[in-house]
Short mmCIF file of C-alpha atoms and ligand atoms in Angstrom, two decimals:
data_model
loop_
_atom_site.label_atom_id
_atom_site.label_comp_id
_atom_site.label_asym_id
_atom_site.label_seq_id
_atom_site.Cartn_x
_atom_site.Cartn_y
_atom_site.Cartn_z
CA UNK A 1 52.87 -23.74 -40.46
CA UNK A 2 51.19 -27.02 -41.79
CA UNK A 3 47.92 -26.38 -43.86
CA UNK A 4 44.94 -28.31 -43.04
CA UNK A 5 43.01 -28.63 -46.66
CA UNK A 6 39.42 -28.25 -45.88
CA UNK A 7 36.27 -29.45 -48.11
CA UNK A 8 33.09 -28.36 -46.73
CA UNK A 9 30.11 -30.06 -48.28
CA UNK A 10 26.75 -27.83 -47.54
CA UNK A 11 26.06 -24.23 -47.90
CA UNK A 12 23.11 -24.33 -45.39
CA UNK A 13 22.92 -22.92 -41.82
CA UNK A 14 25.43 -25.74 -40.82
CA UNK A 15 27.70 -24.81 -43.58
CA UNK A 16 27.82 -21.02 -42.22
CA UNK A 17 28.65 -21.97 -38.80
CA UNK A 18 31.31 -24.38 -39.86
CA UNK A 19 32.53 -21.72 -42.54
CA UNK A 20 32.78 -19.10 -39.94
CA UNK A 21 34.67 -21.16 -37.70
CA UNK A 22 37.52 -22.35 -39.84
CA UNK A 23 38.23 -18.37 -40.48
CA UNK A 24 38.21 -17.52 -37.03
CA UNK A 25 39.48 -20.19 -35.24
CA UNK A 26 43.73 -19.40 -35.21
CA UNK A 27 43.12 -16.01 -34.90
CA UNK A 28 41.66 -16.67 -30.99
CA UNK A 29 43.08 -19.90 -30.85
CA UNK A 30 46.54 -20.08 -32.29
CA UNK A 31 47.75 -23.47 -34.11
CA UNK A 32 50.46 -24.28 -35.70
CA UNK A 33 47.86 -26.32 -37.77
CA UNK A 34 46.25 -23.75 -40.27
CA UNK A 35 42.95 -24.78 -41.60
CA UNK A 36 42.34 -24.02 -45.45
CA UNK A 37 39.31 -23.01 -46.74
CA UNK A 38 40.08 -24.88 -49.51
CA UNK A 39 36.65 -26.26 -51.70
CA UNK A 40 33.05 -25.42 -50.72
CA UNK A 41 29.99 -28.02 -52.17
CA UNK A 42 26.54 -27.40 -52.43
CA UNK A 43 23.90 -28.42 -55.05
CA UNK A 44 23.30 -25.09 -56.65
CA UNK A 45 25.71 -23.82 -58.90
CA UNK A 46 24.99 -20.35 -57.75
CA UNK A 47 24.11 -20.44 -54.18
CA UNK A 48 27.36 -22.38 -54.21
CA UNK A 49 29.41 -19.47 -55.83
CA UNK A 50 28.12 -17.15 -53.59
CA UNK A 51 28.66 -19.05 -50.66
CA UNK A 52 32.52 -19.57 -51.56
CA UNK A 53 32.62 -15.85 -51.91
CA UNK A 54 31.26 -14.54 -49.26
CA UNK A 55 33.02 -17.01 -46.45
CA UNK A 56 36.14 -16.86 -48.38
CA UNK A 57 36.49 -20.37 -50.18
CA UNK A 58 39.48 -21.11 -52.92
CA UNK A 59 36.69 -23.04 -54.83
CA UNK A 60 33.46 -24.29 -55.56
CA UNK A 61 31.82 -27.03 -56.69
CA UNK A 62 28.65 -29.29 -56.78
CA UNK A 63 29.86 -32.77 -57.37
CA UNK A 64 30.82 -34.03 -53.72
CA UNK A 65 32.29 -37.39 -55.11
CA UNK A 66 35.34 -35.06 -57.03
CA UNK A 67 35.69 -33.30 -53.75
CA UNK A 68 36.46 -36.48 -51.67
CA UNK A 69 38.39 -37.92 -54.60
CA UNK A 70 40.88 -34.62 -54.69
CA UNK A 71 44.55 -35.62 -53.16
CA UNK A 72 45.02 -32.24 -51.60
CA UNK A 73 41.61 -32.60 -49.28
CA UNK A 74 42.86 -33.33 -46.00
CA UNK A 75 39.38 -33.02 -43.92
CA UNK A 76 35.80 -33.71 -45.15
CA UNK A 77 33.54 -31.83 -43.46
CA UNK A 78 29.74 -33.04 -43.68
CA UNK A 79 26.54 -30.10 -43.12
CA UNK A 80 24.21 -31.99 -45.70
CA UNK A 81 20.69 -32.48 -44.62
CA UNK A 82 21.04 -36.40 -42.45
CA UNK A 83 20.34 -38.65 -45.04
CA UNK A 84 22.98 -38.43 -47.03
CA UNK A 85 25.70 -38.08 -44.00
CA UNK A 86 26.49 -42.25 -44.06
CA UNK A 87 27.35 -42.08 -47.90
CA UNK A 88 29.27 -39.02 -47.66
CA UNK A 89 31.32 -40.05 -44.30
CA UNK A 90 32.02 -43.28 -45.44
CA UNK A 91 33.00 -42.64 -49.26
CA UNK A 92 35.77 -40.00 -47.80
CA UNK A 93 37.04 -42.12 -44.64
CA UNK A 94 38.04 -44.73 -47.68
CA UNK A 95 39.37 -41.94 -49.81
CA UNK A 96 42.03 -41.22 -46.53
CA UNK A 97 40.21 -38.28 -45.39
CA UNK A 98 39.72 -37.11 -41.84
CA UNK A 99 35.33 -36.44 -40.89
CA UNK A 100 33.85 -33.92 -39.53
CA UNK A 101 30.40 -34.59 -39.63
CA UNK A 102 27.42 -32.84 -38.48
CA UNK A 103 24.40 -34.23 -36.16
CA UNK A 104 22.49 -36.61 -35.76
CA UNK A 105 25.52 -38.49 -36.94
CA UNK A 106 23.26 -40.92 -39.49
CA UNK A 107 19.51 -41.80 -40.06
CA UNK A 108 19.89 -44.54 -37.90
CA UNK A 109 21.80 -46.66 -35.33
CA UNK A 110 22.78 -49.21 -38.18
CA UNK A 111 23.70 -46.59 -40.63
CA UNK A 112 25.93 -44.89 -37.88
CA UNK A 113 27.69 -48.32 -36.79
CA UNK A 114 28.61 -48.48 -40.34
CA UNK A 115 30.48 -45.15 -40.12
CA UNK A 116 31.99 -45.82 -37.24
CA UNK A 117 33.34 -49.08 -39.04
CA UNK A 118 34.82 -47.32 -41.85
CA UNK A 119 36.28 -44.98 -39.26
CA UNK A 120 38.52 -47.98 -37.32
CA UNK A 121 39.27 -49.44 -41.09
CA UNK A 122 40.87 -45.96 -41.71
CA UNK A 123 42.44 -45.04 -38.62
CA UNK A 124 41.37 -41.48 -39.24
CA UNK A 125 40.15 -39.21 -36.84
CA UNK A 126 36.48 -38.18 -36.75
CA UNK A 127 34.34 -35.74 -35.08
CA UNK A 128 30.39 -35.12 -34.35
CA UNK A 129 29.10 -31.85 -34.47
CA UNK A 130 27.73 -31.58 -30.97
CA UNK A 131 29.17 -28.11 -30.58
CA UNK A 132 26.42 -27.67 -27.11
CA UNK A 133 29.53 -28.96 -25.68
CA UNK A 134 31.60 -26.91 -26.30
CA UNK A 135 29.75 -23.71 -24.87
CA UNK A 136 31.86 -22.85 -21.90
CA UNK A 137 29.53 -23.32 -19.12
CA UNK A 138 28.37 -26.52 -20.25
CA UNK A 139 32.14 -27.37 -20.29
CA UNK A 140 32.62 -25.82 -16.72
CA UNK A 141 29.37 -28.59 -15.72
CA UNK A 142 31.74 -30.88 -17.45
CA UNK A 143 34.43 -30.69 -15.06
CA UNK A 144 32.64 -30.26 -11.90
CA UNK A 145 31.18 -33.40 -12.76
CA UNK A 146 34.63 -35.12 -13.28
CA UNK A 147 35.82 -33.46 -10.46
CA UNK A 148 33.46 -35.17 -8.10
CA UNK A 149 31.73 -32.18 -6.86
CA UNK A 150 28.44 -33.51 -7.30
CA UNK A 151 29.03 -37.02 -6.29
CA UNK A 152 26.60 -39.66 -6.93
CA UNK A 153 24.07 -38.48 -9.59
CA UNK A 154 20.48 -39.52 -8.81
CA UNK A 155 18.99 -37.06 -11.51
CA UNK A 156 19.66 -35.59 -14.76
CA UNK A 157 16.55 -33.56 -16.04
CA UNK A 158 16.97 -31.87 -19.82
CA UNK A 159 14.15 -30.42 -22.06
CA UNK A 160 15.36 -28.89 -25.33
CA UNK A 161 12.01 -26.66 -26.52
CA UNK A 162 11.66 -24.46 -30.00
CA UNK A 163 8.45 -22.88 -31.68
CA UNK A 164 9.42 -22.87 -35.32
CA UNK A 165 7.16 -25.32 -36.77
CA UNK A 166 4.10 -23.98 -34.85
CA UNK A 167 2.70 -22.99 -37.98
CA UNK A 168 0.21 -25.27 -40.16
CA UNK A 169 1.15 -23.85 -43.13
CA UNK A 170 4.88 -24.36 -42.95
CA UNK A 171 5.70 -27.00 -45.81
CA UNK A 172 7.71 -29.66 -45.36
CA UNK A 173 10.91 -31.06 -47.36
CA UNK A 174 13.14 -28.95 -50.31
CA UNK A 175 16.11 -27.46 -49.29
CA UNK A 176 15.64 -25.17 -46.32
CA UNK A 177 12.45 -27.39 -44.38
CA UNK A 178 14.26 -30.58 -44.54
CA UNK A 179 13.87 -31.07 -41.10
CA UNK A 180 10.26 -31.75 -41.31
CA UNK A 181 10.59 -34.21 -44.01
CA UNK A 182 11.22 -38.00 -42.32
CA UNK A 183 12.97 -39.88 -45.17
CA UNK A 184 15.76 -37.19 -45.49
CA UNK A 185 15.85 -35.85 -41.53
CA UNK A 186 14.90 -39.49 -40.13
CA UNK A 187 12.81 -38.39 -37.82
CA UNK A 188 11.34 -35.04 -35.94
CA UNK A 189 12.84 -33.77 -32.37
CA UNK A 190 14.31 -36.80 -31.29
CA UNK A 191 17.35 -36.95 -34.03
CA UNK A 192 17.87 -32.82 -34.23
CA UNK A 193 16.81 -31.87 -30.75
CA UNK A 194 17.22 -34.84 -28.27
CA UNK A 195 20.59 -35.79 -29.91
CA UNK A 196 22.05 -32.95 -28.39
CA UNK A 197 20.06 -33.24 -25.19
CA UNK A 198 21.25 -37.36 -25.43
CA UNK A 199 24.70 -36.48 -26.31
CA UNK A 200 25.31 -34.02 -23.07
CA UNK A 201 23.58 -36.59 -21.05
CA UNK A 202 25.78 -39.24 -21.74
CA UNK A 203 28.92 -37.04 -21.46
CA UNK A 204 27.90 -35.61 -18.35
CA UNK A 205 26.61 -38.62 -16.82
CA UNK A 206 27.23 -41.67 -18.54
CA UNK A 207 25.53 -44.71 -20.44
CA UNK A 208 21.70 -45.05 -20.03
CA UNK A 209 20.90 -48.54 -19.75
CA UNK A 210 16.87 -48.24 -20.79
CA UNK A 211 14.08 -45.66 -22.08
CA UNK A 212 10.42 -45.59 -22.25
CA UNK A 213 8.95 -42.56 -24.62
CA UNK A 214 5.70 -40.92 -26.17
CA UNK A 215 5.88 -38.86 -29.06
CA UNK A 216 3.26 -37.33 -31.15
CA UNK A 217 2.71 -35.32 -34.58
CA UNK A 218 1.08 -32.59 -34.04
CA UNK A 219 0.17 -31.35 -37.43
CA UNK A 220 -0.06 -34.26 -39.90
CA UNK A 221 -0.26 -33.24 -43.24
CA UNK A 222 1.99 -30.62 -44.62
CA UNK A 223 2.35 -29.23 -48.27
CA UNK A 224 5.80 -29.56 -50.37
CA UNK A 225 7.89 -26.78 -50.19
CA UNK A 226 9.09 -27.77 -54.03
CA UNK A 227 5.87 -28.49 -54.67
CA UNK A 228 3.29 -26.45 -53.09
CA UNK A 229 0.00 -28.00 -54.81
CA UNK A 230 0.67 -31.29 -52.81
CA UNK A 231 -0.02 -32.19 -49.17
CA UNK A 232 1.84 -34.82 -47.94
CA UNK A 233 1.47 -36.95 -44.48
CA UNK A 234 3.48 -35.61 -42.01
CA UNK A 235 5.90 -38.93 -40.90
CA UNK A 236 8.21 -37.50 -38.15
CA UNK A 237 7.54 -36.52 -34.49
CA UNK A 238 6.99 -32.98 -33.42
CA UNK A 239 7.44 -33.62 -29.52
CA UNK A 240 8.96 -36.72 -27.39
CA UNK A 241 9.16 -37.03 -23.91
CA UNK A 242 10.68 -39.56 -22.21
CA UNK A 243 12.06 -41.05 -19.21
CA UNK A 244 15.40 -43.15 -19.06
CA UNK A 245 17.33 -45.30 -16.50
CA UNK A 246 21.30 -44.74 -16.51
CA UNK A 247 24.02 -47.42 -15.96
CA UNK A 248 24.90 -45.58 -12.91
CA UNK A 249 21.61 -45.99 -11.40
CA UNK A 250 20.43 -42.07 -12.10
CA UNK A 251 17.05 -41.17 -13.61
CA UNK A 252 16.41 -39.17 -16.62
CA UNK A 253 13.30 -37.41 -17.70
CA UNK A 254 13.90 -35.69 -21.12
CA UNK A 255 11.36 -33.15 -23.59
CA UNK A 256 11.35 -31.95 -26.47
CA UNK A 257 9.20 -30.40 -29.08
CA UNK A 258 9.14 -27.66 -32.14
CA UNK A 259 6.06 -26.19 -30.38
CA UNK A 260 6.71 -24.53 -27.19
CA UNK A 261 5.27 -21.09 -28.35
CA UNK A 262 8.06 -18.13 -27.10
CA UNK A 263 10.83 -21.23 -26.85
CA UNK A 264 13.42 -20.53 -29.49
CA UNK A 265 16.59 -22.66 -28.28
CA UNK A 266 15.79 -23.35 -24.52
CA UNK A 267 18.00 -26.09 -24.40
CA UNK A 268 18.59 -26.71 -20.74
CA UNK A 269 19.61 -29.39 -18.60
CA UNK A 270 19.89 -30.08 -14.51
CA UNK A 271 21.87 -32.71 -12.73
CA UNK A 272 21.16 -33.15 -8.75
CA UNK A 273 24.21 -35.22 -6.95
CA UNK A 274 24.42 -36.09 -3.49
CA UNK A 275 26.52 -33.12 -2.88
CA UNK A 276 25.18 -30.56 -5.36
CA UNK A 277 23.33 -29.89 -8.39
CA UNK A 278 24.24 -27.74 -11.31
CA UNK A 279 21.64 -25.80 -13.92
CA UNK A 280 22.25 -24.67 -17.39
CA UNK A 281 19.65 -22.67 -20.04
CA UNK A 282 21.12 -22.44 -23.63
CA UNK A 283 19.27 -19.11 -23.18
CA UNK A 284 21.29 -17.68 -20.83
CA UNK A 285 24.43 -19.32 -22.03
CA UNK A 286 26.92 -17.62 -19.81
CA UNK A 287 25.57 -19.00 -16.43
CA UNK A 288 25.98 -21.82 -14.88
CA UNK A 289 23.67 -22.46 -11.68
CA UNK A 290 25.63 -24.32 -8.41
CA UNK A 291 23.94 -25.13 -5.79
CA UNK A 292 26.38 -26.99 -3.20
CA UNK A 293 24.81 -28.47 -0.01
CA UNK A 294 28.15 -28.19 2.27
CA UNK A 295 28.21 -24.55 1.70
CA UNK A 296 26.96 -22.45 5.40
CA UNK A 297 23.58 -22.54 5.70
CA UNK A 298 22.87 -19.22 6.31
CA UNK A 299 24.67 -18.27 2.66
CA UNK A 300 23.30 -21.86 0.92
CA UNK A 301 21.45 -21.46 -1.74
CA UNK A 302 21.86 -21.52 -5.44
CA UNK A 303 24.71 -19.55 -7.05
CA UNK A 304 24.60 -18.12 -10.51
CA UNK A 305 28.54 -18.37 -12.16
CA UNK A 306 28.91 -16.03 -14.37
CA UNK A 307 31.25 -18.50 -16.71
CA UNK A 308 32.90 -15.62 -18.72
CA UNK A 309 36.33 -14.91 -16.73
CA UNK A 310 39.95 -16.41 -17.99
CA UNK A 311 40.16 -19.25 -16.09
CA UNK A 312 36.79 -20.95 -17.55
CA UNK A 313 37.04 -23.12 -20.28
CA UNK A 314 37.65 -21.18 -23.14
CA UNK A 315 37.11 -18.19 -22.11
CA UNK A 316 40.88 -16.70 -22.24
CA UNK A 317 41.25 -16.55 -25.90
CA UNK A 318 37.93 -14.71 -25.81
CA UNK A 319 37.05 -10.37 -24.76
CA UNK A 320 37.71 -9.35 -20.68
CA UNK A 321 35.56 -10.84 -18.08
CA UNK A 322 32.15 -10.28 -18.93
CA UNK A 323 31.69 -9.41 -22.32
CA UNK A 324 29.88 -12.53 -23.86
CA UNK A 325 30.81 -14.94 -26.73
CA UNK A 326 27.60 -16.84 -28.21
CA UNK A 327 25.98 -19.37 -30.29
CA UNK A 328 28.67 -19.44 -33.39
CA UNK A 329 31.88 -19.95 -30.89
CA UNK A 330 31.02 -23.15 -30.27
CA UNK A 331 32.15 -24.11 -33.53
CA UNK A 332 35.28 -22.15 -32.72
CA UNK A 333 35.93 -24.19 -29.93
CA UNK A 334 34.84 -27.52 -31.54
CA UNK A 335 37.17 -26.63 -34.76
CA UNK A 336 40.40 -25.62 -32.15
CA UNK A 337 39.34 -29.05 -30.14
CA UNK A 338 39.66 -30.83 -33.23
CA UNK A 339 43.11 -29.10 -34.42
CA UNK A 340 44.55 -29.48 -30.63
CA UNK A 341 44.00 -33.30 -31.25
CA UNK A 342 45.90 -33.05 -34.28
CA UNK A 343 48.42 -31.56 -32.91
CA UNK A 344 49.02 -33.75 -29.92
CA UNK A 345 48.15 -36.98 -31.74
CA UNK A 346 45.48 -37.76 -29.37
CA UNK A 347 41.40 -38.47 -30.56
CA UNK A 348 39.60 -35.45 -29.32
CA UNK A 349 35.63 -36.21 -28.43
CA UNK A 350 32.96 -36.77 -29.36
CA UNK A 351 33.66 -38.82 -33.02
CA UNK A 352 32.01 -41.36 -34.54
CA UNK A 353 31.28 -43.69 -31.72
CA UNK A 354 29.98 -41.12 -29.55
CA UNK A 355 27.75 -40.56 -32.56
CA UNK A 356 26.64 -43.62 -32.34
CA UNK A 357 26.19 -43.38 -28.86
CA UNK A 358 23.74 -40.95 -29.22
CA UNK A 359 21.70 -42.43 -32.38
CA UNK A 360 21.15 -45.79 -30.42
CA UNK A 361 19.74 -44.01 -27.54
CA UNK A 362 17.35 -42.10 -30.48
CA UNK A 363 16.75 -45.24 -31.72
CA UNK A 364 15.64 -47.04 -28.63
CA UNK A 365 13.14 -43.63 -27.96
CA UNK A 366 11.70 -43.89 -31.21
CA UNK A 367 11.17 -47.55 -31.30
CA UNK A 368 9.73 -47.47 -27.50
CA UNK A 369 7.46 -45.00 -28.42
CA UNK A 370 6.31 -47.49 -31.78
CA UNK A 371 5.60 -49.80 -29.51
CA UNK A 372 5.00 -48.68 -26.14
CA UNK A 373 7.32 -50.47 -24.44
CA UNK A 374 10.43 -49.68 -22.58
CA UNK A 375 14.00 -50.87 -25.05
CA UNK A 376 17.07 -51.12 -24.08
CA UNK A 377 19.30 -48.06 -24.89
CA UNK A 378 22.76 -49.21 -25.73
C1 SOE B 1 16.78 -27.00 -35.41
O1 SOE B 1 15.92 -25.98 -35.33
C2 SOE B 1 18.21 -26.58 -35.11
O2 SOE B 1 18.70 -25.75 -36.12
C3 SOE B 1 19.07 -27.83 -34.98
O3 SOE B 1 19.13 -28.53 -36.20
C4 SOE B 1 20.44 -27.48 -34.48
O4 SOE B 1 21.21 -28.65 -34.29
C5 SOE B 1 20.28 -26.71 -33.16
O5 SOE B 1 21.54 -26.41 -32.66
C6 SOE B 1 19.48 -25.46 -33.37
O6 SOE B 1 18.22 -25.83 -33.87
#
């Protein structure tokens, strides 16, 4: 069996869900590629340690530069906080090393277009941590849509809605509320919310052409979290809404915000073809809505798939039909995606480019809501 070295930068939330899935992932998906938990990185010396031991890890360290610059690293795997994702990626695609990186894939659309640069200099393969793709039913949408059982697509509707940061007295920046910081997360929703909304969209539907988008801050000064004395101006955007206009002539109205009170992950999305239209809730992540409109019409009417037998995507290597898989097999599924590609030589989706996809869309919506005017998306 060939080993796979893995070095895993980021001891976070991302970190755990990428550490779980490098254990797991042969023994429900065999390879004859073996990822190797190989060196763990994170800034504390002993958060770091106890990371490694707990999810298994040969080593430790908390000098990312002497990870990337190790011969025996095969794959770099980024979970930092965004801002430093474009350094990272493109420091280890020149050291040789294949990227896994997480989302949004940079700060920025020109930040990302240099990653994806350093990707085609390299030749290596890279992947984006969109892992909503990789739940099954979303994958099932996947291939009705390529299948052509919706036919032309005249909507695609998504709202992705949490509470979290409902609360004034959250603070903002350190290492856990990064997120609410703008010059390390970039911005609010858009980049950690819409990406994945954006990035579904334009897998399940295609390019989007133009957007027009409001956003808004709802609480505007925060304290520090490292330094809880000082309130600082709150720079990114709580909620966006906005509307976009795909290459294939579809509409797309899209939400988001941190402050849906009772919304924890209800990332959803609905698609209405000329045939049919498919629904999917994040919350109920085993179902997959159909409605089809050449079914009888005494039966028509929308159908709820229960997307946990053998022959959906991904669901064989899984329990029997009906016991349910969750949130932290995605990145099962996104780490055996990536391995499969190895294996047959092929790039497996989405990389780099699809990242960048995604951040020029965010882009456009940010810079549309600036200025109140519609941009162009690609
Ligand atoms: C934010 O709350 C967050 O953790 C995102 O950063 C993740 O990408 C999303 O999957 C869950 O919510």
């Amino acid at each position: 069996m060939k080993q796979l070295n893995i070095g895993l930068i980021g001891t976070g939330f991302m970190g755990r869900t990428h550490a779980n899935a490098y254990r797991q992932v042969n023994t429900f998906f065999p390879h004859a590629i073996e990822p190797v938990c190989k060196v763990v990185c994170g800034r504390s010396v002993t958060t770091t340690r106890d990371f490694g031991a707990r999810w298994g890890w040969q080593e430790t360290t908390t000098d990312w530069r002497s990870l990337i610059a190790r011969p025996d690293i095969d794959v770099v795997d980024i979970c930092t906080p965004n801002d430093s994702h474009a350094e990272i990626a493109i420091a280890a695609l020149e050291a040789g090393k294949m990227v896994m990186c997480e989302k949004p894939l940079a700060m920025n659309g020109g930040e990302a277009q240099r990653m994806v640069d350093a990707a085609a200099r390299s030749g290596r393969p890279t992947m984006v941590s969109f892992n909503y793709r990789r739940v099954p039913a979303v994958a099932l949408a996947k291939q009705l849509v390529d299948e052509g059982r919706l036919g032309r697509i005249f909507h695609y509707r998504a709202r992705y809605l949490q509470d979290w940061t409902i609360n004034p007295n959250l603070p903002q920046g350190g290492n856990t509320l990064w997120r609410l910081d703008a010059d390390t997360a970039g911005s609010g929703v858009t980049g950690d919310l819409l990406a994945h909304a954006i990035d579904l969209a334009l897998w399940l539907a295609g390019p989007m052409r133009e957007v027009t988008a409001m956003t808004e801050t709802f609480i505007r000064e925060r304290h520090l979290q490292d330094d809880p004395a000082t309130l600082k101006p709150v720079r990114i955007d709580d909620a966006c809404a906005f509307l976009a206009r795909f290459a294939n002539g579809a509409l797309g109205t899209f939400e988001s915000t941190r402050y849906a009170c009772g919304r924890k992950n209800h990332n959803t999305f609905e698609i209405n073809g000329e045939k049919a239209s498919i629904a999917f809730d994040l919350e109920d992540a085993h179902q997959l809505q159909f409605y089809q409109h050449s079914d009888d019409s005494l039966v028509r009417g929308f159908r709820t798939i229960g997307v946990w037998d053998g022959d959906h995507p991904y669901m064989k290597n899984w329990w029997v039909p009906g016991c349910a898989i969750g949130y932290e097999h995605t990145f099962i599924h996104q780490v055996a995606d990536f391995l499969d590609g190895l294996e047959a030589g092929e790039k497996r989706v989405p990389d780099f480019a699809d990242g960048l996809a995604t951040q020029l869309v965010c882009d456009a919506v940010l810079e549309s809501a600036r200025t109140r005017m519609w941009q162009q998306a690609t």
